Amino acid sequence: MMDERMKNIIASHEKEFEAVSDKIWDFAEYRFVEFKSAELQAKFLEERGFTVTRRLGGMETAFKAEWGETGPVIGFLGEFDALPGLSQKADCAEETPVEKGACGHGCGHHLLGTGCMEAACALAEYLRETGRPGRIVYFGCPAEESGAGKAFMAREHCFDGVDFCLAWHPNTYNGLMARSLANARVIFKFTGKAAHAAAMPEKGRSALDSCEIMSVGVNYLREHVPTDVRMHYAYLDVGGTAPNVVQPHAAVLYALRAPESDQVQEVYERVCDVAKGAALICGTSVEEQVVSAYASTLLPAALRDLAYACVKESAAEVSYTREEIEYAKKFVAAGSQPDAKEPIVTGVEDPAAAKMGGSTDVGDVSWLVPTVGVYTTTYAAGTVMHGWTAVAQGRSSIAKKGMHTAARAMSRIALALLDDEKLRQRVRADFETAKAGRVYKTLIPDSMKPGMF
Ligand SMILES: [Zn+2]
């Protein structure tokens, strides 16, 4: 059971955090240039007695805010980056950009970072009032989307000295961030020779042909990789728009995913061979560059069980008004599950049933520090994450309730860890068991600096 005092602390500050979350939704800043969002959070925490270190790990928008003198160190992994091309009018169930082509918070990171701050501030206030030991570090982590900000922070040892890390992510249901795929993003750049495609095609060497043949090769490869491997791609450069010129340059970005990082490494090497083969066929050359990489998520059993209990207790405290249910129904109709029975999912998914989904750089931290993340319901059932409907719902009372639920769940987890030395020992032992002797190493090469891509 959560201390009533902690619950009251969270309830009494809700509006302050809702205002921060709304502002960051308005800022909607792209990866690595989240200047206004990061500064807003850093200032907010400074004003509440946290000691802030800016430009953490040499990244302009990474920072940490620390509180407390003694006791175990609890880290919170905050985010604030938005997604390109997703500008959308709030609360509007029809696609209506505020500014065409601008960014929008399609993954709810405005709630994510703010909810982590809400838990960190509540915990600090609680520890101050009760005089209990405990130290808190809020990490402002840039560029979760495609930038793997936390992998770069891990490379710079930003998480050293932290005992446990807590995170959450907005979602269409409550649960745990129990599984995520390791992921490497690689650019393949082909260089050929331009020539007039009708007058002297024999002189040309097509970089675009190379990309297409590479895709054919990768599609044959699909049969011969583990079942859970995902390989998807997008063209970054098609070499031009004139069909009568042999395209001398072209580039394709691959996302290579698998349950484990070593499987991604293996698939990456095979895809590189396919690219080399495509270059050989076309008489072009190819260069590959890993631009970001995400590790899989490691979840120690004792931390999973604790977090599951805490998210269940927190989710059970939420109720919705008739207006909120009507609001959600509008978005259910626009989502991927228009026949959903429950417009707002109130239950909690059993972590044993968690499906493999996307990737997150929380995974990288999870190999260095025992880490757990929770999901809470912030969007209508079937809302497509990274879509405009998620952006539209980002300022709703449902989204904000989800943020407060996450703050309560994370505070519960933190308090349980701070209160119980035996539990901390169990989590540490389970962390070692989960690692099974494997050592974390990012696939990002040392030459790659944050934001270069
Ligand atoms: Zn996200």
CSV table of C-alpha atoms in Angstrom, one decimal, residues 44-415:
chain,number,residue,atom,x,y,z
A,44,PHE,CA,11.4,23.7,-13.1
A,45,LEU,CA,13.6,21.2,-11.2
A,46,GLU,CA,16.1,23.9,-10.1
A,47,GLU,CA,13.3,25.9,-8.6
A,48,ARG,CA,12.3,22.8,-6.6
A,49,GLY,CA,15.7,22.3,-5.0
A,50,PHE,CA,17.4,20.0,-7.6
A,51,THR,CA,21.0,20.6,-8.6
A,52,VAL,CA,21.1,20.7,-12.4
A,53,THR,CA,24.0,19.7,-14.7
A,54,ARG,CA,23.4,20.8,-18.2
A,55,ARG,CA,25.0,19.5,-21.5
A,56,LEU,CA,25.4,16.1,-20.0
A,57,GLY,CA,27.8,13.8,-21.9
A,58,GLY,CA,28.5,16.7,-24.3
A,59,MET,CA,25.0,16.7,-25.6
A,60,GLU,CA,23.3,20.2,-25.8
A,61,THR,CA,19.9,19.1,-24.6
A,62,ALA,CA,20.9,16.3,-22.2
A,63,PHE,CA,20.9,17.2,-18.5
A,64,LYS,CA,20.5,15.7,-15.1
A,65,ALA,CA,18.9,17.1,-11.9
A,66,GLU,CA,19.9,15.6,-8.6
A,67,TRP,CA,18.4,15.7,-5.1
A,68,GLY,CA,19.4,14.2,-1.8
A,69,GLU,CA,22.6,13.4,0.1
A,70,THR,CA,22.5,9.8,1.3
A,71,GLY,CA,20.9,6.5,0.5
A,72,PRO,CA,20.3,4.5,-2.7
A,73,VAL,CA,20.1,6.4,-6.0
A,74,ILE,CA,16.9,6.2,-8.0
A,75,GLY,CA,17.2,7.5,-11.6
A,76,PHE,CA,14.2,8.6,-13.7
A,77,LEU,CA,14.5,8.5,-17.5
A,78,GLY,CA,12.7,11.5,-19.0
A,79,GLU,CA,12.2,12.3,-22.7
A,80,PHE,CA,10.9,15.3,-24.6
A,81,ASP,CA,11.5,14.9,-28.3
A,82,ALA,CA,8.7,15.2,-31.0
A,83,LEU,CA,8.3,13.5,-34.4
A,84,PRO,CA,8.6,15.1,-37.8
A,85,GLY,CA,5.6,15.9,-39.9
A,86,LEU,CA,3.0,15.2,-37.3
A,87,SER,CA,1.7,18.7,-36.5
A,88,GLN,CA,-1.9,18.3,-35.5
A,89,LYS,CA,-4.6,20.4,-33.9
A,90,ALA,CA,-5.3,19.3,-30.3
A,91,ASP,CA,-8.5,17.4,-29.6
A,92,CYS,CA,-9.5,17.3,-33.3
A,93,ALA,CA,-10.5,13.9,-34.6
A,94,GLU,CA,-9.8,14.8,-38.2
A,95,GLU,CA,-6.3,15.2,-39.6
A,96,THR,CA,-5.7,19.0,-39.3
A,97,PRO,CA,-2.1,20.2,-39.0
A,98,VAL,CA,-1.4,23.3,-37.0
A,99,GLU,CA,1.6,24.0,-39.3
A,100,LYS,CA,2.1,21.7,-42.3
A,101,GLY,CA,5.3,19.7,-42.1
A,102,ALA,CA,6.1,20.7,-38.5
A,103,CYS,CA,6.8,18.3,-35.6
A,104,GLY,CA,4.2,16.9,-33.3
A,105,HIS,CA,4.2,14.7,-30.1
A,106,GLY,CA,3.0,11.5,-31.7
A,107,CYS,CA,4.7,9.3,-29.1
A,108,GLY,CA,3.7,11.3,-26.0
A,109,HIS,CA,7.2,12.2,-24.9
A,110,HIS,CA,5.8,15.5,-23.6
A,111,LEU,CA,3.9,13.4,-21.0
A,112,LEU,CA,6.8,11.0,-20.6
A,113,GLY,CA,9.4,13.4,-19.4
A,114,THR,CA,6.9,15.4,-17.4
A,115,GLY,CA,5.5,12.3,-15.7
A,116,CYS,CA,9.1,11.3,-14.7
A,117,MET,CA,9.6,14.8,-13.3
A,118,GLU,CA,6.3,14.5,-11.4
A,119,ALA,CA,7.5,11.2,-9.7
A,120,ALA,CA,11.0,12.7,-9.0
A,121,CYS,CA,9.6,15.8,-7.4
A,122,ALA,CA,7.0,13.9,-5.3
A,123,LEU,CA,9.6,11.5,-4.1
A,124,ALA,CA,11.9,14.5,-3.1
A,125,GLU,CA,9.1,16.2,-1.2
A,126,TYR,CA,8.2,12.9,0.5
A,127,LEU,CA,11.8,12.2,1.6
A,128,ARG,CA,12.3,15.8,2.7
A,129,GLU,CA,9.1,15.6,4.9
A,130,THR,CA,9.8,12.2,6.3
A,131,GLY,CA,13.6,12.5,6.7
A,132,ARG,CA,14.1,9.1,5.0
A,133,PRO,CA,17.3,8.5,3.1
A,134,GLY,CA,17.3,8.3,-0.7
A,135,ARG,CA,18.9,10.2,-3.6
A,136,ILE,CA,17.1,11.1,-6.9
A,137,VAL,CA,18.4,11.8,-10.3
A,138,TYR,CA,16.1,13.0,-13.1
A,139,PHE,CA,17.8,12.5,-16.5
A,140,GLY,CA,16.6,14.7,-19.3
A,141,CYS,CA,17.3,12.4,-22.3
A,142,PRO,CA,17.2,13.8,-25.8
A,143,ALA,CA,16.4,12.2,-29.1
A,144,GLU,CA,14.8,8.9,-28.1
A,145,GLU,CA,13.2,8.7,-31.6
A,146,SER,CA,15.8,7.5,-34.1
A,147,GLY,CA,18.6,9.2,-32.2
A,148,ALA,CA,19.1,6.7,-29.4
A,149,GLY,CA,20.1,9.6,-27.1
A,150,LYS,CA,20.4,7.2,-24.1
A,151,ALA,CA,22.8,5.0,-25.9
A,152,PHE,CA,25.1,8.0,-26.4
A,153,MET,CA,24.6,8.9,-22.7
A,154,ALA,CA,25.5,5.4,-21.7
A,155,ARG,CA,28.7,5.6,-23.9
A,156,GLU,CA,29.6,8.8,-21.9
A,157,HIS,CA,29.0,7.0,-18.5
A,158,CYS,CA,26.1,9.3,-17.6
A,159,PHE,CA,24.3,6.5,-15.7
A,160,ASP,CA,27.3,5.5,-13.5
A,161,GLY,CA,26.5,5.5,-9.8
A,162,VAL,CA,22.7,5.1,-10.2
A,163,ASP,CA,21.3,2.0,-8.4
A,164,PHE,CA,17.9,1.7,-10.1
A,165,CYS,CA,16.3,3.4,-13.1
A,166,LEU,CA,12.6,4.0,-13.6
A,167,ALA,CA,10.7,5.0,-16.7
A,168,TRP,CA,7.3,4.9,-18.3
A,169,HIS,CA,5.8,5.4,-21.7
A,170,PRO,CA,2.3,6.6,-22.7
A,171,ASN,CA,0.2,3.9,-24.4
A,172,THR,CA,-3.3,2.7,-25.1
A,173,TYR,CA,-3.2,0.3,-22.1
A,174,ASN,CA,-1.6,-0.2,-18.7
A,175,GLY,CA,1.3,-2.6,-18.3
A,176,LEU,CA,5.1,-3.0,-18.3
A,177,MET,CA,7.8,-2.2,-20.8
A,178,ALA,CA,8.7,-5.9,-20.5
A,179,ARG,CA,10.2,-6.6,-23.9
A,180,SER,CA,11.7,-4.5,-26.8
A,181,LEU,CA,13.7,-5.4,-29.8
A,182,ALA,CA,17.4,-4.6,-30.3
A,183,ASN,CA,17.6,-2.3,-33.3
A,184,ALA,CA,20.4,-0.9,-35.5
A,185,ARG,CA,19.8,1.8,-38.0
A,186,VAL,CA,22.2,1.7,-40.9
A,187,ILE,CA,22.6,4.0,-43.9
A,188,PHE,CA,23.8,2.3,-47.1
A,189,LYS,CA,25.2,4.9,-49.5
A,190,PHE,CA,25.9,3.8,-53.1
A,191,THR,CA,28.1,5.7,-55.5
A,192,GLY,CA,27.9,5.1,-59.3
A,193,LYS,CA,28.5,7.1,-62.4
A,194,ALA,CA,26.2,9.5,-64.1
A,195,ALA,CA,25.5,9.2,-67.9
A,196,HIS,CA,22.7,10.0,-70.3
A,197,ALA,CA,20.4,7.1,-70.0
A,198,ALA,CA,19.6,7.0,-73.8
A,199,ALA,CA,22.7,8.4,-75.5
A,200,MET,CA,25.3,6.4,-73.6
A,201,PRO,CA,23.8,4.1,-70.9
A,202,GLU,CA,26.9,1.8,-71.2
A,203,LYS,CA,28.9,4.6,-69.5
A,204,GLY,CA,26.6,4.8,-66.5
A,205,ARG,CA,26.6,2.8,-63.2
A,206,SER,CA,23.4,3.2,-61.3
A,207,ALA,CA,23.4,3.8,-57.6
A,208,LEU,CA,19.6,3.5,-57.6
A,209,ASP,CA,19.7,0.1,-59.3
A,210,SER,CA,22.1,-1.0,-56.5
A,211,CYS,CA,19.5,0.0,-53.8
A,212,GLU,CA,16.8,-1.9,-55.6
A,213,ILE,CA,18.9,-5.0,-56.0
A,214,MET,CA,19.9,-4.7,-52.3
A,215,SER,CA,16.2,-4.8,-51.4
A,216,VAL,CA,15.7,-7.9,-53.5
A,217,GLY,CA,18.6,-9.6,-51.7
A,218,VAL,CA,17.3,-8.6,-48.3
A,219,ASN,CA,13.9,-9.9,-49.2
A,220,TYR,CA,15.5,-13.3,-50.0
A,221,LEU,CA,17.4,-13.1,-46.8
A,222,ARG,CA,14.2,-12.9,-44.8
A,223,GLU,CA,13.7,-16.6,-45.1
A,224,HIS,CA,17.0,-17.3,-43.4
A,225,VAL,CA,17.0,-15.2,-40.3
A,226,PRO,CA,15.3,-16.0,-36.9
A,227,THR,CA,11.5,-15.6,-36.9
A,228,ASP,CA,11.5,-12.4,-34.8
A,229,VAL,CA,14.0,-10.5,-37.0
A,230,ARG,CA,12.5,-7.4,-38.6
A,231,MET,CA,14.2,-5.6,-41.5
A,232,HIS,CA,12.7,-2.5,-42.9
A,233,TYR,CA,14.0,0.3,-45.0
A,234,ALA,CA,13.3,3.8,-46.4
A,235,TYR,CA,15.0,5.6,-49.3
A,236,LEU,CA,16.9,8.7,-48.2
A,237,ASP,CA,18.2,9.6,-51.6
A,238,VAL,CA,17.0,8.3,-55.0
A,239,GLY,CA,19.7,10.0,-56.9
A,240,GLY,CA,17.5,12.5,-58.7
A,241,THR,CA,14.2,12.9,-60.5
A,242,ALA,CA,15.3,12.7,-64.1
A,243,PRO,CA,14.8,9.2,-65.6
A,244,ASN,CA,17.1,10.1,-68.5
A,245,VAL,CA,20.1,10.4,-66.2
A,246,VAL,CA,21.7,7.3,-64.7
A,247,GLN,CA,21.5,8.0,-60.9
A,248,PRO,CA,25.1,8.4,-59.6
A,249,HIS,CA,24.2,8.4,-55.9
A,250,ALA,CA,21.5,6.8,-53.8
A,251,ALA,CA,21.1,6.0,-50.1
A,252,VAL,CA,18.8,3.7,-48.2
A,253,LEU,CA,18.2,3.6,-44.4
A,254,TYR,CA,17.7,0.2,-42.9
A,255,ALA,CA,16.3,-0.6,-39.4
A,256,LEU,CA,17.4,-4.1,-38.4
A,257,ARG,CA,15.7,-5.5,-35.3
A,258,ALA,CA,15.9,-8.7,-33.4
A,259,PRO,CA,15.1,-9.8,-29.8
A,260,GLU,CA,18.9,-9.8,-28.9
A,261,SER,CA,21.7,-7.4,-29.8
A,262,ASP,CA,24.0,-10.2,-30.9
A,263,GLN,CA,21.4,-11.3,-33.4
A,264,VAL,CA,21.2,-7.8,-34.7
A,265,GLN,CA,25.0,-7.8,-35.1
A,266,GLU,CA,24.8,-11.0,-37.1
A,267,VAL,CA,21.9,-9.8,-39.3
A,268,TYR,CA,23.8,-6.5,-39.8
A,269,GLU,CA,26.8,-8.3,-41.1
A,270,ARG,CA,24.7,-10.3,-43.5
A,271,VAL,CA,22.9,-7.3,-44.8
A,272,CYS,CA,26.2,-5.6,-45.4
A,273,ASP,CA,27.2,-8.5,-47.5
A,274,VAL,CA,24.0,-8.2,-49.5
A,275,ALA,CA,24.8,-4.5,-50.1
A,276,LYS,CA,28.3,-5.4,-51.3
A,277,GLY,CA,26.8,-7.9,-53.6
A,278,ALA,CA,24.4,-5.3,-55.0
A,279,ALA,CA,27.3,-2.9,-55.6
A,280,LEU,CA,29.3,-5.7,-57.4
A,281,ILE,CA,26.4,-6.5,-59.7
A,282,CYS,CA,25.9,-2.8,-60.6
A,283,GLY,CA,29.6,-1.7,-60.7
A,284,THR,CA,29.1,0.8,-58.0
A,285,SER,CA,30.6,1.2,-54.5
A,286,VAL,CA,28.9,1.2,-51.2
A,287,GLU,CA,29.6,2.6,-47.7
A,288,GLU,CA,27.6,1.7,-44.6
A,289,GLN,CA,27.2,3.7,-41.5
A,290,VAL,CA,25.5,2.7,-38.3
A,291,VAL,CA,23.8,5.9,-37.2
A,292,SER,CA,22.0,4.7,-34.1
A,293,ALA,CA,21.4,1.5,-32.2
A,294,TYR,CA,19.1,0.3,-29.4
A,295,ALA,CA,19.7,-2.6,-27.0
A,296,SER,CA,16.9,-5.0,-26.1
A,297,THR,CA,15.2,-4.5,-22.7
A,298,LEU,CA,16.5,-6.5,-19.7
A,299,LEU,CA,14.0,-6.9,-16.9
A,300,PRO,CA,15.1,-8.4,-13.5
A,301,ALA,CA,12.3,-10.7,-12.2
A,302,ALA,CA,12.0,-9.0,-8.8
A,303,LEU,CA,11.7,-5.6,-10.4
A,304,ARG,CA,9.1,-6.9,-12.9
A,305,ASP,CA,6.9,-8.3,-10.0
A,306,LEU,CA,7.2,-5.1,-8.0
A,307,ALA,CA,6.4,-2.9,-11.0
A,308,TYR,CA,3.4,-5.0,-12.0
A,309,ALA,CA,1.9,-4.8,-8.5
A,310,CYS,CA,2.5,-1.0,-8.5
A,311,VAL,CA,1.0,-0.3,-11.9
A,312,LYS,CA,-2.0,-2.5,-11.0
A,313,GLU,CA,-2.6,-0.5,-7.8
A,314,SER,CA,-2.2,2.8,-9.6
A,315,ALA,CA,-4.4,2.0,-12.6
A,316,ALA,CA,-7.1,0.8,-10.2
A,317,GLU,CA,-7.4,4.3,-8.8
A,318,VAL,CA,-8.4,5.8,-12.1
A,319,SER,CA,-11.9,6.5,-13.3
A,320,TYR,CA,-13.2,8.3,-16.3
A,321,THR,CA,-16.1,10.8,-16.8
A,322,ARG,CA,-18.8,10.3,-19.4
A,323,GLU,CA,-17.3,13.2,-21.4
A,324,GLU,CA,-13.9,11.4,-21.4
A,325,ILE,CA,-15.5,8.2,-22.7
A,326,GLU,CA,-17.3,10.2,-25.4
A,327,TYR,CA,-14.0,11.9,-26.3
A,328,ALA,CA,-12.2,8.6,-26.6
A,329,LYS,CA,-15.0,7.1,-28.8
A,330,LYS,CA,-14.3,9.8,-31.4
A,331,PHE,CA,-10.7,8.7,-31.6
A,332,VAL,CA,-11.5,5.0,-31.4
A,333,ALA,CA,-13.3,5.4,-34.7
A,334,ALA,CA,-10.2,6.9,-36.3
A,335,GLY,CA,-7.8,4.3,-34.9
A,336,SER,CA,-6.8,0.7,-35.7
A,337,GLN,CA,-9.4,-1.0,-33.5
A,338,PRO,CA,-12.7,0.8,-34.5
A,339,ASP,CA,-14.7,-2.1,-32.9
A,340,ALA,CA,-12.9,-1.9,-29.5
A,341,LYS,CA,-15.4,-2.8,-26.7
A,342,GLU,CA,-13.7,-0.5,-24.2
A,343,PRO,CA,-12.9,3.0,-25.6
A,344,ILE,CA,-10.4,3.6,-22.8
A,345,VAL,CA,-8.6,0.4,-21.6
A,346,THR,CA,-8.6,0.3,-17.8
A,347,GLY,CA,-7.1,-3.2,-17.2
A,348,VAL,CA,-3.4,-4.1,-16.9
A,349,GLU,CA,-1.6,-6.4,-19.3
A,350,ASP,CA,0.2,-9.3,-17.6
A,351,PRO,CA,3.9,-8.9,-18.4
A,352,ALA,CA,4.2,-12.6,-19.3
A,353,ALA,CA,1.8,-11.9,-22.2
A,354,ALA,CA,3.8,-8.8,-23.4
A,355,LYS,CA,4.3,-8.8,-27.1
A,356,MET,CA,7.5,-7.9,-28.9
A,357,GLY,CA,7.0,-4.4,-30.3
A,358,GLY,CA,9.2,-1.6,-31.1
A,359,SER,CA,12.6,-0.5,-29.7
A,360,THR,CA,13.6,1.9,-27.1
A,361,ASP,CA,16.9,3.3,-25.8
A,362,VAL,CA,15.7,2.6,-22.3
A,363,GLY,CA,16.9,-0.9,-23.3
A,364,ASP,CA,20.5,0.4,-23.3
A,365,VAL,CA,20.2,1.7,-19.8
A,366,SER,CA,18.6,-1.6,-18.7
A,367,TRP,CA,21.9,-3.4,-19.3
A,368,LEU,CA,23.8,-1.1,-17.1
A,369,VAL,CA,21.4,-0.3,-14.2
A,370,PRO,CA,18.4,-2.5,-13.1
A,371,THR,CA,15.6,-0.7,-14.9
A,372,VAL,CA,11.9,-1.0,-15.2
A,373,GLY,CA,9.3,1.0,-17.2
A,374,VAL,CA,5.5,1.0,-17.0
A,375,TYR,CA,2.9,1.8,-19.5
A,376,THR,CA,-0.3,3.6,-18.6
A,377,THR,CA,-3.4,4.4,-20.7
A,378,THR,CA,-3.1,7.9,-22.1
A,379,TYR,CA,-4.9,7.4,-25.4
A,380,ALA,CA,-8.1,5.8,-26.7
A,381,ALA,CA,-8.1,2.1,-27.6
A,382,GLY,CA,-6.4,1.4,-30.9
A,383,THR,CA,-4.7,4.8,-31.2
A,384,VAL,CA,-1.8,4.4,-33.6
A,385,MET,CA,1.4,5.6,-31.9
A,386,HIS,CA,3.5,7.9,-34.1
A,387,GLY,CA,0.3,9.0,-35.8
A,388,TRP,CA,-1.7,12.2,-35.8
A,389,THR,CA,-4.5,10.9,-33.6
A,390,ALA,CA,-1.9,10.4,-30.8
A,391,VAL,CA,-0.8,14.0,-31.2
A,392,ALA,CA,-4.4,15.2,-31.1
A,393,GLN,CA,-5.1,13.5,-27.8
A,394,GLY,CA,-1.8,14.7,-26.2
A,395,ARG,CA,-3.4,17.5,-24.2
A,396,SER,CA,-6.6,15.7,-23.1
A,397,SER,CA,-7.6,14.9,-19.6
A,398,ILE,CA,-7.2,11.2,-20.4
A,399,ALA,CA,-3.6,11.7,-21.3
A,400,LYS,CA,-3.0,13.7,-18.1
A,401,LYS,CA,-4.7,11.1,-15.9
A,402,GLY,CA,-2.3,8.6,-17.5
A,403,MET,CA,0.7,10.8,-16.7
A,404,HIS,CA,-0.4,11.1,-13.1
A,405,THR,CA,-1.0,7.3,-12.9
A,406,ALA,CA,2.5,6.7,-14.2
A,407,ALA,CA,3.9,9.1,-11.6
A,408,ARG,CA,2.1,7.3,-8.8
A,409,ALA,CA,3.2,3.9,-10.1
A,410,MET,CA,6.9,5.0,-10.4
A,411,SER,CA,6.7,6.6,-6.9
A,412,ARG,CA,5.4,3.4,-5.5
A,413,ILE,CA,8.2,1.4,-7.1
A,414,ALA,CA,10.8,3.9,-5.8
A,415,LEU,CA,9.5,3.9,-2.3
